Each structure stands twice: as C-alpha cells, then as structure tokens.
PDB file of C-alpha atoms in Angstrom:
ATOM      1  CA  MET A  19     -77.766   2.524  60.655  1.00  0.00           C
ATOM      2  CA  MET A  20     -76.921   5.499  62.891  1.00  0.00           C
ATOM      3  CA  ASN A  21     -76.104   7.478  59.764  1.00  0.00           C
ATOM      4  CA  ASP A  22     -79.524   6.655  58.302  1.00  0.00           C
ATOM      5  CA  LEU A  23     -81.176   7.677  61.565  1.00  0.00           C
ATOM      6  CA  ARG A  24     -79.218  10.954  61.653  1.00  0.00           C
ATOM      7  CA  PHE A  25     -80.165  11.580  58.027  1.00  0.00           C
ATOM      8  CA  ALA A  26     -83.868  10.861  58.755  1.00  0.00           C
ATOM      9  CA  LEU A  27     -83.835  13.204  61.773  1.00  0.00           C
ATOM     10  CA  ARG A  28     -82.183  15.943  59.717  1.00  0.00           C
ATOM     11  CA  MET A  29     -84.755  15.538  56.954  1.00  0.00           C
ATOM     12  CA  LEU A  30     -87.500  15.878  59.592  1.00  0.00           C
ATOM     13  CA  ALA A  31     -85.788  18.983  61.003  1.00  0.00           C
ATOM     14  CA  LYS A  32     -85.491  20.428  57.487  1.00  0.00           C
ATOM     15  CA  SER A  33     -89.219  19.892  56.827  1.00  0.00           C
ATOM     16  CA  PRO A  34     -90.933  21.299  59.912  1.00  0.00           C
ATOM     17  CA  GLY A  35     -94.317  21.265  58.128  1.00  0.00           C
ATOM     18  CA  PHE A  36     -94.117  17.537  57.456  1.00  0.00           C
ATOM     19  CA  THR A  37     -92.909  16.832  61.004  1.00  0.00           C
ATOM     20  CA  ALA A  38     -95.753  18.900  62.508  1.00  0.00           C
ATOM     21  CA  ALA A  39     -98.283  17.097  60.277  1.00  0.00           C
ATOM     22  CA  ALA A  40     -96.965  13.654  61.343  1.00  0.00           C
ATOM     23  CA  ILE A  41     -97.154  14.534  65.048  1.00  0.00           C
ATOM     24  CA  GLY A  42    -100.563  16.196  64.555  1.00  0.00           C
ATOM     25  CA  ILE A  43    -102.021  13.141  62.795  1.00  0.00           C
ATOM     26  CA  LEU A  44    -100.765  10.870  65.578  1.00  0.00           C
ATOM     27  CA  ALA A  45    -102.319  13.147  68.252  1.00  0.00           C
ATOM     28  CA  LEU A  46    -105.527  13.380  66.215  1.00  0.00           C
ATOM     29  CA  GLY A  47    -105.691   9.566  66.031  1.00  0.00           C
ATOM     30  CA  ILE A  48    -105.361   9.256  69.801  1.00  0.00           C
ATOM     31  CA  GLY A  49    -107.855  12.132  70.432  1.00  0.00           C
ATOM     32  CA  THR A  50    -110.432  10.839  67.953  1.00  0.00           C
ATOM     33  CA  GLY A  51    -110.115   7.340  69.392  1.00  0.00           C
ATOM     34  CA  ARG A  52    -111.021   8.694  72.808  1.00  0.00           C
ATOM     35  CA  ILE A  53    -113.981  10.708  71.512  1.00  0.00           C
ATOM     36  CA  VAL A  54    -115.484   7.794  69.591  1.00  0.00           C
ATOM     37  CA  SER A  55    -114.565   5.210  72.232  1.00  0.00           C
ATOM     38  CA  SER A  56    -118.257   4.644  73.036  1.00  0.00           C
ATOM     39  CA  LEU A  57    -118.867   3.637  69.407  1.00  0.00           C
ATOM     40  CA  LEU A  58    -115.947   1.196  69.212  1.00  0.00           C
ATOM     41  CA  TYR A  59    -116.770  -2.492  69.293  1.00  0.00           C
ATOM     42  CA  GLN A  60    -114.445  -4.909  71.052  1.00  0.00           C
ATOM     43  CA  VAL A  61    -111.521  -2.501  70.838  1.00  0.00           C
ATOM     44  CA  GLY A  62    -110.315   0.136  73.325  1.00  0.00           C
ATOM     45  CA  ALA A  63    -109.615   3.790  72.505  1.00  0.00           C
ATOM     46  CA  LEU A  64    -105.898   3.194  73.157  1.00  0.00           C
ATOM     47  CA  ASP A  65    -105.820  -0.385  71.948  1.00  0.00           C
ATOM     48  CA  PRO A  66    -102.103  -1.340  71.929  1.00  0.00           C
ATOM     49  CA  ILE A  67    -102.428  -3.846  69.084  1.00  0.00           C
ATOM     50  CA  ALA A  68    -104.197  -1.380  66.765  1.00  0.00           C
ATOM     51  CA  PHE A  69    -101.679   1.375  67.603  1.00  0.00           C
ATOM     52  CA  THR A  70     -98.745  -0.997  66.998  1.00  0.00           C
ATOM     53  CA  VAL A  71     -99.886  -2.971  63.967  1.00  0.00           C
ATOM     54  CA  ALA A  72    -101.146   0.013  61.942  1.00  0.00           C
ATOM     55  CA  PRO A  73     -97.792   1.883  62.039  1.00  0.00           C
ATOM     56  CA  LEU A  74     -95.947  -1.371  61.354  1.00  0.00           C
ATOM     57  CA  VAL A  75     -98.063  -2.068  58.252  1.00  0.00           C
ATOM     58  CA  LEU A  76     -97.554   1.526  57.083  1.00  0.00           C
ATOM     59  CA  ALA A  77     -93.792   1.288  57.747  1.00  0.00           C
ATOM     60  CA  ALA A  78     -93.588  -1.977  55.780  1.00  0.00           C
ATOM     61  CA  ALA A  79     -95.468  -0.388  52.861  1.00  0.00           C
ATOM     62  CA  THR A  80     -93.106   2.633  52.991  1.00  0.00           C
ATOM     63  CA  LEU A  81     -89.996   0.435  53.076  1.00  0.00           C
ATOM     64  CA  PHE A  82     -91.258  -1.571  50.102  1.00  0.00           C
ATOM     65  CA  ALA A  83     -92.041   1.629  48.198  1.00  0.00           C
ATOM     66  CA  CYS A  84     -88.472   2.865  48.884  1.00  0.00           C
ATOM     67  CA  TRP A  85     -86.808  -0.485  48.183  1.00  0.00           C
ATOM     68  CA  LEU A  86     -88.226  -0.831  44.659  1.00  0.00           C
ATOM     69  CA  PRO A  87     -86.730   2.381  43.172  1.00  0.00           C
ATOM     70  CA  ALA A  88     -83.553   1.946  45.250  1.00  0.00           C
ATOM     71  CA  ARG A  89     -83.061  -1.509  43.720  1.00  0.00           C
ATOM     72  CA  ARG A  90     -83.607  -0.058  40.248  1.00  0.00           C
ATOM     73  CA  ALA A  91     -81.084   2.731  41.023  1.00  0.00           C
ATOM     74  CA  THR A  92     -78.383   0.235  42.048  1.00  0.00           C
ATOM     75  CA  ARG A  93     -78.679  -1.450  38.643  1.00  0.00           C
ATOM     76  CA  ILE A  94     -77.893   1.713  36.686  1.00  0.00           C
ATOM     77  CA  SER A  95     -74.322   1.830  35.399  1.00  0.00           C
ATOM     78  CA  PRO A  96     -72.281   4.441  37.313  1.00  0.00           C
ATOM     79  CA  LEU A  97     -71.254   6.002  34.011  1.00  0.00           C
ATOM     80  CA  THR A  98     -74.900   6.594  33.035  1.00  0.00           C
ATOM     81  CA  ALA A  99     -75.634   7.954  36.512  1.00  0.00           C
ATOM     82  CA  LEU A 100     -72.713  10.395  36.303  1.00  0.00           C
ATOM     83  CA  ARG A 101     -73.673  11.530  32.814  1.00  0.00           C
ATOM     84  CA  THR A 102     -77.250  12.303  33.762  1.00  0.00           C
ATOM     85  CA  GLU A 103     -76.478  13.961  37.096  1.00  0.00           C
TER      86      GLU A 103
ATOM     87  CA  MET B   8     -37.406   2.676  39.137  1.00  0.00           C
ATOM     88  CA  PRO B   9     -41.014   2.957  40.378  1.00  0.00           C
ATOM     89  CA  GLU B  10     -43.379   0.148  39.438  1.00  0.00           C
ATOM     90  CA  SER B  11     -46.080   0.416  36.802  1.00  0.00           C
ATOM     91  CA  LEU B  12     -49.369   1.331  38.412  1.00  0.00           C
ATOM     92  CA  ILE B  13     -51.400   1.499  35.222  1.00  0.00           C
ATOM     93  CA  LYS B  14     -50.553  -0.420  32.080  1.00  0.00           C
ATOM     94  CA  LEU B  15     -52.743  -0.331  29.003  1.00  0.00           C
ATOM     95  CA  ASP B  16     -51.895  -2.477  26.021  1.00  0.00           C
ATOM     96  CA  GLY B  17     -53.727  -2.059  22.720  1.00  0.00           C
ATOM     97  CA  VAL B  18     -56.895  -0.740  24.342  1.00  0.00           C
ATOM     98  CA  THR B  19     -59.745   0.036  21.962  1.00  0.00           C
ATOM     99  CA  LYS B  20     -63.248   1.240  22.631  1.00  0.00           C
ATOM    100  CA  VAL B  21     -65.981   1.029  20.033  1.00  0.00           C
ATOM    101  CA  PHE B  22     -69.458   2.412  20.643  1.00  0.00           C
ATOM    102  CA  LEU B  23     -72.297   0.909  18.660  1.00  0.00           C
ATOM    103  CA  THR B  24     -75.335   3.068  18.012  1.00  0.00           C
ATOM    104  CA  ASP B  25     -77.918   1.623  15.616  1.00  0.00           C
ATOM    105  CA  GLU B  26     -75.590   0.392  12.899  1.00  0.00           C
ATOM    106  CA  ILE B  27     -72.885   2.994  13.253  1.00  0.00           C
ATOM    107  CA  GLU B  28     -69.568   2.085  14.866  1.00  0.00           C
ATOM    108  CA  THR B  29     -67.741   4.914  16.610  1.00  0.00           C
ATOM    109  CA  HIS B  30     -64.097   4.205  17.406  1.00  0.00           C
ATOM    110  CA  ALA B  31     -63.545   6.283  20.535  1.00  0.00           C
ATOM    111  CA  LEU B  32     -60.139   4.707  21.297  1.00  0.00           C
ATOM    112  CA  SER B  33     -57.913   2.908  18.798  1.00  0.00           C
ATOM    113  CA  GLY B  34     -55.005   0.926  20.210  1.00  0.00           C
ATOM    114  CA  ILE B  35     -53.961   2.942  23.245  1.00  0.00           C
ATOM    115  CA  ASN B  36     -50.733   1.882  24.966  1.00  0.00           C
ATOM    116  CA  LEU B  37     -50.009   3.580  28.235  1.00  0.00           C
ATOM    117  CA  ASP B  38     -47.686   3.041  31.168  1.00  0.00           C
ATOM    118  CA  ILE B  39     -48.105   5.139  34.298  1.00  0.00           C
ATOM    119  CA  LYS B  40     -45.703   4.639  37.188  1.00  0.00           C
ATOM    120  CA  GLN B  41     -46.409   5.001  40.865  1.00  0.00           C
ATOM    121  CA  GLY B  42     -46.075   8.624  41.996  1.00  0.00           C
ATOM    122  CA  GLU B  43     -46.363  10.091  38.474  1.00  0.00           C
ATOM    123  CA  TYR B  44     -48.454  13.121  37.589  1.00  0.00           C
ATOM    124  CA  VAL B  45     -49.780  12.637  34.074  1.00  0.00           C
ATOM    125  CA  SER B  46     -52.124  14.839  32.118  1.00  0.00           C
ATOM    126  CA  ILE B  47     -54.161  13.652  29.161  1.00  0.00           C
ATOM    127  CA  ALA B  48     -54.788  16.464  26.733  1.00  0.00           C
ATOM    128  CA  GLY B  49     -56.661  16.763  23.474  1.00  0.00           C
ATOM    129  CA  PRO B  50     -59.570  18.488  21.782  1.00  0.00           C
ATOM    130  CA  SER B  51     -63.200  17.857  22.664  1.00  0.00           C
ATOM    131  CA  GLY B  52     -64.403  14.438  21.443  1.00  0.00           C
ATOM    132  CA  CYS B  53     -60.909  12.968  20.990  1.00  0.00           C
ATOM    133  CA  GLY B  54     -61.569  10.150  23.474  1.00  0.00           C
ATOM    134  CA  LYS B  55     -59.815  11.458  26.572  1.00  0.00           C
ATOM    135  CA  SER B  56     -62.863  11.150  28.840  1.00  0.00           C
ATOM    136  CA  THR B  57     -63.547   7.641  27.481  1.00  0.00           C
ATOM    137  CA  LEU B  58     -59.951   6.781  28.338  1.00  0.00           C
ATOM    138  CA  LEU B  59     -60.375   8.140  31.865  1.00  0.00           C
ATOM    139  CA  SER B  60     -63.625   6.139  32.271  1.00  0.00           C
ATOM    140  CA  ILE B  61     -61.751   2.978  31.311  1.00  0.00           C
ATOM    141  CA  LEU B  62     -58.846   3.839  33.628  1.00  0.00           C
ATOM    142  CA  GLY B  63     -61.409   4.390  36.418  1.00  0.00           C
ATOM    143  CA  LEU B  64     -63.216   1.087  35.726  1.00  0.00           C
ATOM    144  CA  LEU B  65     -66.411   2.959  34.973  1.00  0.00           C
ATOM    145  CA  ASP B  66     -66.329   1.471  31.486  1.00  0.00           C
ATOM    146  CA  SER B  67     -64.620  -1.558  29.971  1.00  0.00           C
ATOM    147  CA  PRO B  68     -62.479  -1.662  26.833  1.00  0.00           C
ATOM    148  CA  THR B  69     -63.780  -3.401  23.697  1.00  0.00           C
ATOM    149  CA  ASP B  70     -60.348  -4.944  23.216  1.00  0.00           C
ATOM    150  CA  GLY B  71     -56.884  -4.847  24.761  1.00  0.00           C
ATOM    151  CA  SER B  72     -55.584  -5.366  28.269  1.00  0.00           C
ATOM    152  CA  TYR B  73     -55.554  -3.185  31.359  1.00  0.00           C
ATOM    153  CA  VAL B  74     -53.402  -4.003  34.381  1.00  0.00           C
ATOM    154  CA  LEU B  75     -54.017  -1.895  37.490  1.00  0.00           C
ATOM    155  CA  ASN B  76     -51.625  -2.283  40.420  1.00  0.00           C
ATOM    156  CA  GLY B  77     -50.396  -5.613  39.059  1.00  0.00           C
ATOM    157  CA  ARG B  78     -53.858  -7.057  38.467  1.00  0.00           C
ATOM    158  CA  PRO B  79     -55.558  -7.527  35.079  1.00  0.00           C
ATOM    159  CA  VAL B  80     -58.902  -5.758  35.398  1.00  0.00           C
ATOM    160  CA  GLN B  81     -60.379  -5.621  31.885  1.00  0.00           C
ATOM    161  CA  GLY B  82     -62.535  -8.728  32.278  1.00  0.00           C
ATOM    162  CA  LEU B  83     -63.812  -8.360  35.847  1.00  0.00           C
ATOM    163  CA  SER B  84     -67.490  -8.578  36.819  1.00  0.00           C
ATOM    164  CA  LEU B  85     -69.404  -5.401  37.748  1.00  0.00           C
ATOM    165  CA  PRO B  86     -69.301  -6.035  41.546  1.00  0.00           C
ATOM    166  CA  GLU B  87     -65.548  -6.764  41.415  1.00  0.00           C
ATOM    167  CA  ARG B  88     -64.962  -3.583  39.438  1.00  0.00           C
ATOM    168  CA  ALA B  89     -67.037  -1.601  41.925  1.00  0.00           C
ATOM    169  CA  ARG B  90     -64.970  -3.010  44.782  1.00  0.00           C
ATOM    170  CA  ILE B  91     -61.643  -2.115  43.126  1.00  0.00           C
ATOM    171  CA  ARG B  92     -62.996   1.319  42.176  1.00  0.00           C
ATOM    172  CA  ASN B  93     -63.900   1.976  45.782  1.00  0.00           C
ATOM    173  CA  ARG B  94     -60.494   0.922  47.118  1.00  0.00           C
ATOM    174  CA  GLU B  95     -57.963   1.792  44.451  1.00  0.00           C
ATOM    175  CA  ILE B  96     -59.365   4.825  42.637  1.00  0.00           C
ATOM    176  CA  GLY B  97     -60.237   8.340  43.745  1.00  0.00           C
ATOM    177  CA  PHE B  98     -62.333  10.395  41.325  1.00  0.00           C
ATOM    178  CA  ILE B  99     -62.435  14.156  40.951  1.00  0.00           C
ATOM    179  CA  PHE B 100     -65.110  15.298  38.507  1.00  0.00           C
ATOM    180  CA  GLN B 101     -65.605  18.520  36.604  1.00  0.00           C
ATOM    181  CA  SER B 102     -68.952  19.186  38.265  1.00  0.00           C
ATOM    182  CA  PHE B 103     -67.839  18.013  41.729  1.00  0.00           C
ATOM    183  CA  ASN B 104     -70.693  15.432  42.027  1.00  0.00           C
ATOM    184  CA  LEU B 105     -71.191  15.969  45.755  1.00  0.00           C
ATOM    185  CA  ILE B 106     -74.479  14.765  47.242  1.00  0.00           C
ATOM    186  CA  GLY B 107     -76.516  17.848  48.070  1.00  0.00           C
ATOM    187  CA  ASP B 108     -78.473  16.337  50.986  1.00  0.00           C
ATOM    188  CA  LEU B 109     -75.330  15.244  52.826  1.00  0.00           C
ATOM    189  CA  THR B 110     -72.960  17.495  54.738  1.00  0.00           C
ATOM    190  CA  VAL B 111     -69.361  17.995  53.641  1.00  0.00           C
ATOM    191  CA  TYR B 112     -68.203  15.472  56.257  1.00  0.00           C
ATOM    192  CA  GLU B 113     -70.822  12.888  55.237  1.00  0.00           C
ATOM    193  CA  ASN B 114     -69.892  13.259  51.559  1.00  0.00           C
ATOM    194  CA  VAL B 115     -66.265  12.474  52.374  1.00  0.00           C
ATOM    195  CA  GLU B 116     -67.221   9.625  54.697  1.00  0.00           C
ATOM    196  CA  LEU B 117     -69.702   7.917  52.338  1.00  0.00           C
ATOM    197  CA  PRO B 118     -67.278   5.891  50.150  1.00  0.00           C
ATOM    198  CA  LEU B 119     -65.619   4.592  53.328  1.00  0.00           C
ATOM    199  CA  THR B 120     -69.010   3.460  54.647  1.00  0.00           C
ATOM    200  CA  TYR B 121     -69.522   1.352  51.503  1.00  0.00           C
ATOM    201  CA  ARG B 122     -66.111  -0.173  52.148  1.00  0.00           C
ATOM    202  CA  GLY B 123     -67.306  -1.423  55.529  1.00  0.00           C
ATOM    203  CA  MET B 124     -64.691   0.569  57.443  1.00  0.00           C
ATOM    204  CA  PRO B 125     -65.311   0.835  61.236  1.00  0.00           C
ATOM    205  CA  ALA B 126     -66.790   4.160  62.401  1.00  0.00           C
ATOM    206  CA  ALA B 127     -63.692   5.344  64.321  1.00  0.00           C
ATOM    207  CA  GLU B 128     -61.409   4.737  61.316  1.00  0.00           C
ATOM    208  CA  ARG B 129     -63.897   6.457  59.016  1.00  0.00           C
ATOM    209  CA  LYS B 130     -63.957   9.508  61.233  1.00  0.00           C
ATOM    210  CA  ALA B 131     -60.178   9.723  61.376  1.00  0.00           C
ATOM    211  CA  ALA B 132     -59.823   9.272  57.591  1.00  0.00           C
ATOM    212  CA  ALA B 133     -62.575  11.741  56.652  1.00  0.00           C
ATOM    213  CA  THR B 134     -61.376  14.394  59.119  1.00  0.00           C
ATOM    214  CA  GLY B 135     -57.761  13.911  58.015  1.00  0.00           C
ATOM    215  CA  ALA B 136     -58.689  14.305  54.325  1.00  0.00           C
ATOM    216  CA  LEU B 137     -60.713  17.458  55.031  1.00  0.00           C
ATOM    217  CA  GLU B 138     -57.788  18.914  56.976  1.00  0.00           C
ATOM    218  CA  LYS B 139     -55.445  18.158  54.060  1.00  0.00           C
ATOM    219  CA  VAL B 140     -57.560  20.238  51.677  1.00  0.00           C
ATOM    220  CA  GLY B 141     -58.218  22.967  54.249  1.00  0.00           C
ATOM    221  CA  MET B 142     -61.956  22.312  54.533  1.00  0.00           C
ATOM    222  CA  ALA B 143     -62.220  20.811  58.040  1.00  0.00           C
ATOM    223  CA  HIS B 144     -63.857  24.014  59.326  1.00  0.00           C
ATOM    224  CA  ARG B 145     -66.718  23.495  56.853  1.00  0.00           C
ATOM    225  CA  ALA B 146     -67.410  19.854  57.786  1.00  0.00           C
ATOM    226  CA  LYS B 147     -70.985  20.535  58.887  1.00  0.00           C
ATOM    227  CA  HIS B 148     -71.950  22.669  55.912  1.00  0.00           C
ATOM    228  CA  LEU B 149     -73.965  21.475  52.938  1.00  0.00           C
ATOM    229  CA  PRO B 150     -72.338  21.655  49.477  1.00  0.00           C
ATOM    230  CA  SER B 151     -74.814  24.374  48.440  1.00  0.00           C
ATOM    231  CA  GLN B 152     -73.352  26.633  51.148  1.00  0.00           C
ATOM    232  CA  LEU B 153     -69.873  26.495  49.573  1.00  0.00           C
ATOM    233  CA  SER B 154     -68.263  28.159  46.565  1.00  0.00           C
ATOM    234  CA  GLY B 155     -67.318  26.089  43.494  1.00  0.00           C
ATOM    235  CA  GLY B 156     -63.644  26.046  44.508  1.00  0.00           C
ATOM    236  CA  GLN B 157     -64.529  24.899  48.014  1.00  0.00           C
ATOM    237  CA  GLN B 158     -66.829  22.184  46.643  1.00  0.00           C
ATOM    238  CA  GLN B 159     -64.003  20.906  44.461  1.00  0.00           C
ATOM    239  CA  ARG B 160     -61.678  20.830  47.487  1.00  0.00           C
ATOM    240  CA  VAL B 161     -64.273  18.686  49.279  1.00  0.00           C
ATOM    241  CA  ALA B 162     -64.453  16.425  46.202  1.00  0.00           C
ATOM    242  CA  VAL B 163     -60.652  16.096  46.372  1.00  0.00           C
ATOM    243  CA  ALA B 164     -60.948  15.195  50.075  1.00  0.00           C
ATOM    244  CA  ARG B 165     -63.565  12.556  49.225  1.00  0.00           C
ATOM    245  CA  ALA B 166     -61.221  11.106  46.589  1.00  0.00           C
ATOM    246  CA  LEU B 167     -58.279  11.128  49.035  1.00  0.00           C
ATOM    247  CA  ALA B 168     -59.982   9.785  52.155  1.00  0.00           C
ATOM    248  CA  GLY B 169     -59.793   6.136  51.118  1.00  0.00           C
ATOM    249  CA  LYS B 170     -56.039   6.381  50.322  1.00  0.00           C
ATOM    250  CA  PRO B 171     -56.495   5.237  46.697  1.00  0.00           C
ATOM    251  CA  ALA B 172     -53.637   4.057  44.495  1.00  0.00           C
ATOM    252  CA  VAL B 173     -54.436   6.716  41.898  1.00  0.00           C
ATOM    253  CA  LEU B 174     -56.407   9.966  41.672  1.00  0.00           C
ATOM    254  CA  LEU B 175     -58.281  10.435  38.391  1.00  0.00           C
ATOM    255  CA  ALA B 176     -59.338  13.998  37.673  1.00  0.00           C
ATOM    256  CA  ASP B 177     -61.666  14.790  34.763  1.00  0.00           C
ATOM    257  CA  GLU B 178     -61.338  18.499  33.896  1.00  0.00           C
ATOM    258  CA  PRO B 179     -61.122  19.382  37.621  1.00  0.00           C
ATOM    259  CA  THR B 180     -61.013  23.108  36.878  1.00  0.00           C
ATOM    260  CA  GLY B 181     -63.625  23.096  34.099  1.00  0.00           C
ATOM    261  CA  ASN B 182     -66.373  24.617  36.244  1.00  0.00           C
ATOM    262  CA  LEU B 183     -64.164  27.023  38.173  1.00  0.00           C
ATOM    263  CA  ASP B 184     -63.019  30.580  37.602  1.00  0.00           C
ATOM    264  CA  SER B 185     -59.286  31.029  37.043  1.00  0.00           C
ATOM    265  CA  LYS B 186     -58.524  31.892  40.692  1.00  0.00           C
ATOM    266  CA  ASN B 187     -60.315  28.838  42.096  1.00  0.00           C
ATOM    267  CA  GLY B 188     -58.927  26.738  39.225  1.00  0.00           C
ATOM    268  CA  ASP B 189     -55.374  27.747  40.140  1.00  0.00           C
ATOM    269  CA  SER B 190     -56.032  26.945  43.778  1.00  0.00           C
ATOM    270  CA  VAL B 191     -57.297  23.426  42.951  1.00  0.00           C
ATOM    271  CA  MET B 192     -54.299  22.844  40.648  1.00  0.00           C
ATOM    272  CA  LEU B 193     -51.984  23.962  43.447  1.00  0.00           C
ATOM    273  CA  LEU B 194     -53.684  21.485  45.766  1.00  0.00           C
ATOM    274  CA  LEU B 195     -53.199  18.628  43.263  1.00  0.00           C
ATOM    275  CA  ARG B 196     -49.555  19.586  42.873  1.00  0.00           C
ATOM    276  CA  GLU B 197     -49.057  19.537  46.638  1.00  0.00           C
ATOM    277  CA  LEU B 198     -50.673  16.096  46.825  1.00  0.00           C
ATOM    278  CA  HIS B 199     -48.372  14.887  44.057  1.00  0.00           C
ATOM    279  CA  LYS B 200     -45.333  16.208  45.942  1.00  0.00           C
ATOM    280  CA  VAL B 201     -46.204  13.976  48.898  1.00  0.00           C
ATOM    281  CA  GLY B 202     -46.513  10.893  46.702  1.00  0.00           C
ATOM    282  CA  ALA B 203     -49.984  10.833  45.081  1.00  0.00           C
ATOM    283  CA  THR B 204     -50.269   9.353  41.591  1.00  0.00           C
ATOM    284  CA  ILE B 205     -52.499  11.636  39.536  1.00  0.00           C
ATOM    285  CA  VAL B 206     -53.985  11.260  36.058  1.00  0.00           C
ATOM    286  CA  MET B 207     -55.765  14.388  34.911  1.00  0.00           C
ATOM    287  CA  VAL B 208     -57.781  15.013  31.777  1.00  0.00           C
ATOM    288  CA  THR B 209     -57.720  18.586  30.571  1.00  0.00           C
ATOM    289  CA  HIS B 210     -58.032  20.558  27.389  1.00  0.00           C
ATOM    290  CA  ASP B 211     -56.373  23.587  28.965  1.00  0.00           C
ATOM    291  CA  ALA B 212     -52.679  23.619  28.010  1.00  0.00           C
ATOM    292  CA  ARG B 213     -51.919  25.920  30.944  1.00  0.00           C
ATOM    293  CA  PHE B 214     -53.126  23.301  33.431  1.00  0.00           C
ATOM    294  CA  ALA B 215     -51.644  20.352  31.479  1.00  0.00           C
ATOM    295  CA  ARG B 216     -48.190  21.874  32.141  1.00  0.00           C
ATOM    296  CA  HIS B 217     -48.617  21.197  35.863  1.00  0.00           C
ATOM    297  CA  ALA B 218     -48.033  17.491  35.203  1.00  0.00           C
ATOM    298  CA  ASP B 219     -44.679  15.701  34.757  1.00  0.00           C
ATOM    299  CA  ARG B 220     -45.837  14.212  31.481  1.00  0.00           C
ATOM    300  CA  THR B 221     -48.563  15.123  29.010  1.00  0.00           C
ATOM    301  CA  ILE B 222     -50.137  12.584  26.702  1.00  0.00           C
ATOM    302  CA  HIS B 223     -51.787  14.155  23.673  1.00  0.00           C
ATOM    303  CA  ILE B 224     -54.719  12.270  22.200  1.00  0.00           C
ATOM    304  CA  PHE B 225     -56.322  12.877  18.845  1.00  0.00           C
ATOM    305  CA  ASP B 226     -59.028  10.767  17.211  1.00  0.00           C
ATOM    306  CA  GLY B 227     -58.673   8.037  19.832  1.00  0.00           C
ATOM    307  CA  ARG B 228     -54.898   7.644  19.415  1.00  0.00           C
ATOM    308  CA  VAL B 229     -51.878   8.822  21.367  1.00  0.00           C
ATOM    309  CA  VAL B 230     -50.239  11.250  18.965  1.00  0.00           C
ATOM    310  CA  GLN B 231     -47.573  12.743  21.196  1.00  0.00           C
ATOM    311  CA  GLU B 232     -46.031  12.295  24.629  1.00  0.00           C
ATOM    312  CA  GLN B 233     -44.342  15.244  26.162  1.00  0.00           C
ATOM    313  CA  VAL B 234     -42.229  15.229  29.306  1.00  0.00           C
ATOM    314  CA  GLU B 235     -42.287  18.600  31.035  1.00  0.00           C
ATOM    315  CA  SER B 236     -38.726  19.703  31.646  1.00  0.00           C
ATOM    316  CA  ASP B 237     -39.947  22.266  34.142  1.00  0.00           C
ATOM    317  CA  PRO B 238     -43.496  21.537  35.253  1.00  0.00           C
ATOM    318  CA  THR B 239     -45.165  24.588  36.795  1.00  0.00           C
ATOM    319  CA  ARG B 240     -44.084  24.124  40.390  1.00  0.00           C
TER     320      ARG B 240
END
C-alpha cells in the first residue's frame, strides 16, 4: 500500500502539468461554487456531501477502469509477456 | 556428492501451429547438482531457450518428467508454478526486463513484495543483493539512467534477492558490449564460487567456457556434454 502511494506521488511529481491541472480544477470547483452560490438550490457552495461523494464516485470509476485491464494482464502467460516486452 | 537440484527425464516439447508440429525438444535427460555452473550451448533455434523456459517453469513440457529440488513440477497448476518460480528460481534475461517506472531498489524489491515478505526483511534482502553486485549506490536511479552493464547487474541483484535455489540466465551478455559482457560473466562466476547454482544459455563459446559443464543441444536433443577441465576462472 505504501509502495503504491509512493509510486502515485512520484508519478504526480513526474507530471507537474497533470498535478497542476488536478489542483487547479479542484480550486476552480470551489471558486465557481462560491460565485454561483446564489443560484444553487438546497445545496451550499461548500456542501460537504457533494464535495465528498463526487470524488468518491470518480475514484470508484477510475479504480474500475484500472482493474479491468489489470485483470486481463494477470491472465497473460508470463512467457507471452516476456516475448512481447 | 551434492544432491540433484534439477532432474529432467525424457522431456519433450511440441509446438502446434495450424496443423504443423514442431518438435522443439525431443527426449531431453538432464541432471544438475546443487552448486553446479552449467551452460547450455547450441545454434539459434536448437531449443535451448525452450529448455530454459521449461526449467524456469515458464512453460510446461509436452511429455516427460521434471523434478526441481526434490519435487515433481511438470503437472502443477499455473498459480503453484508461479509460487515456485517466485521462491526457487531467479531469472536473468538478455534484455534485462527491468520495469522502467520503478527505481533500481524497487525493481529488486518487487518479487519479494509478491512473496508477502515483511518490509524490514525486504529492505535487508534488496539492499544486500544490490551491494553484492556493486549497485547499492544507484538504488534510487531509474533503469534508463544506467548503462546496459549496470542494468544487467541490477537484474542479477533482482534474481539473487530472494535467495533462489537456481539462477537461470538466458544469453545474459547478448545485449552487452564485450567489456560489460565480461564484467557480468565475472559477477556470475563470483556468485558461483560462493555456492550459487547457475544454468546459463549462450551461443557464445567464449562465455560457455566459464561454466563447469557445457551441454550442447542440436535439433532439440543433447548431442554432447563437455566438462571443462579448466573453466575460465
């Protein structure tokens, strides 16, 4: 788990553009929420449920999208994998 | 007398493509003792890499028996073979096969992670293996930052870290210039001197002479066995 986390952090460090975009989009979400707060109906600009559930749904979709090809990869014979490397 | 580590009896391998049968190995008998350094030599396409794949449990024989470390392994399931491969066999490939996104240290540590080894033990084993091959100072580098010879030394460390029963090397110098090739061969010889069992496939007679015994293969058969009276050492 810690290895995966270290790997993820290193990938983020190696792709500063992607990291900046992720942080920027998060900040933009919070900023836009505040600006349009008067137009929101029955939900606050910093609604904790919206800000928790949305990332969770996105994370679940990402995990599923990673799990599918990973599962396929584990079923390839090591000999085939080595030959095609 | 050292015990048999690898014993093949009448091993054949037939590949079927469309309706053509290719006999890659035809009745191979082989006995490799603990602590031996054996090279498998022969021309391209003679079946030596197929033999190494079978020895490394990457492939299974069509017929015949294979006993590794006292255990028959020719009929095991894929997960069982993967488990034995991880614990008993260290691979050194011609093209190194290091993972480019992982550091040198992480590459060496990875097979131990799959084994479920505790973190402290993994660290000690990976660091120890890197020290043995003289690459500890490059632990945080990526493979792309190293020369071919250095990458192969890391691959040797990865193969060694799990203390396998046997090291299988498939043309370990094939992608290296002669200087780096010599250095990797020297490293293998040093490992053999301290007890490692090594089986190496090569088509280079100069490197085959580093082993105690050379098995010559032609058309899927053992045609000659040659004991080196004075291996290059």
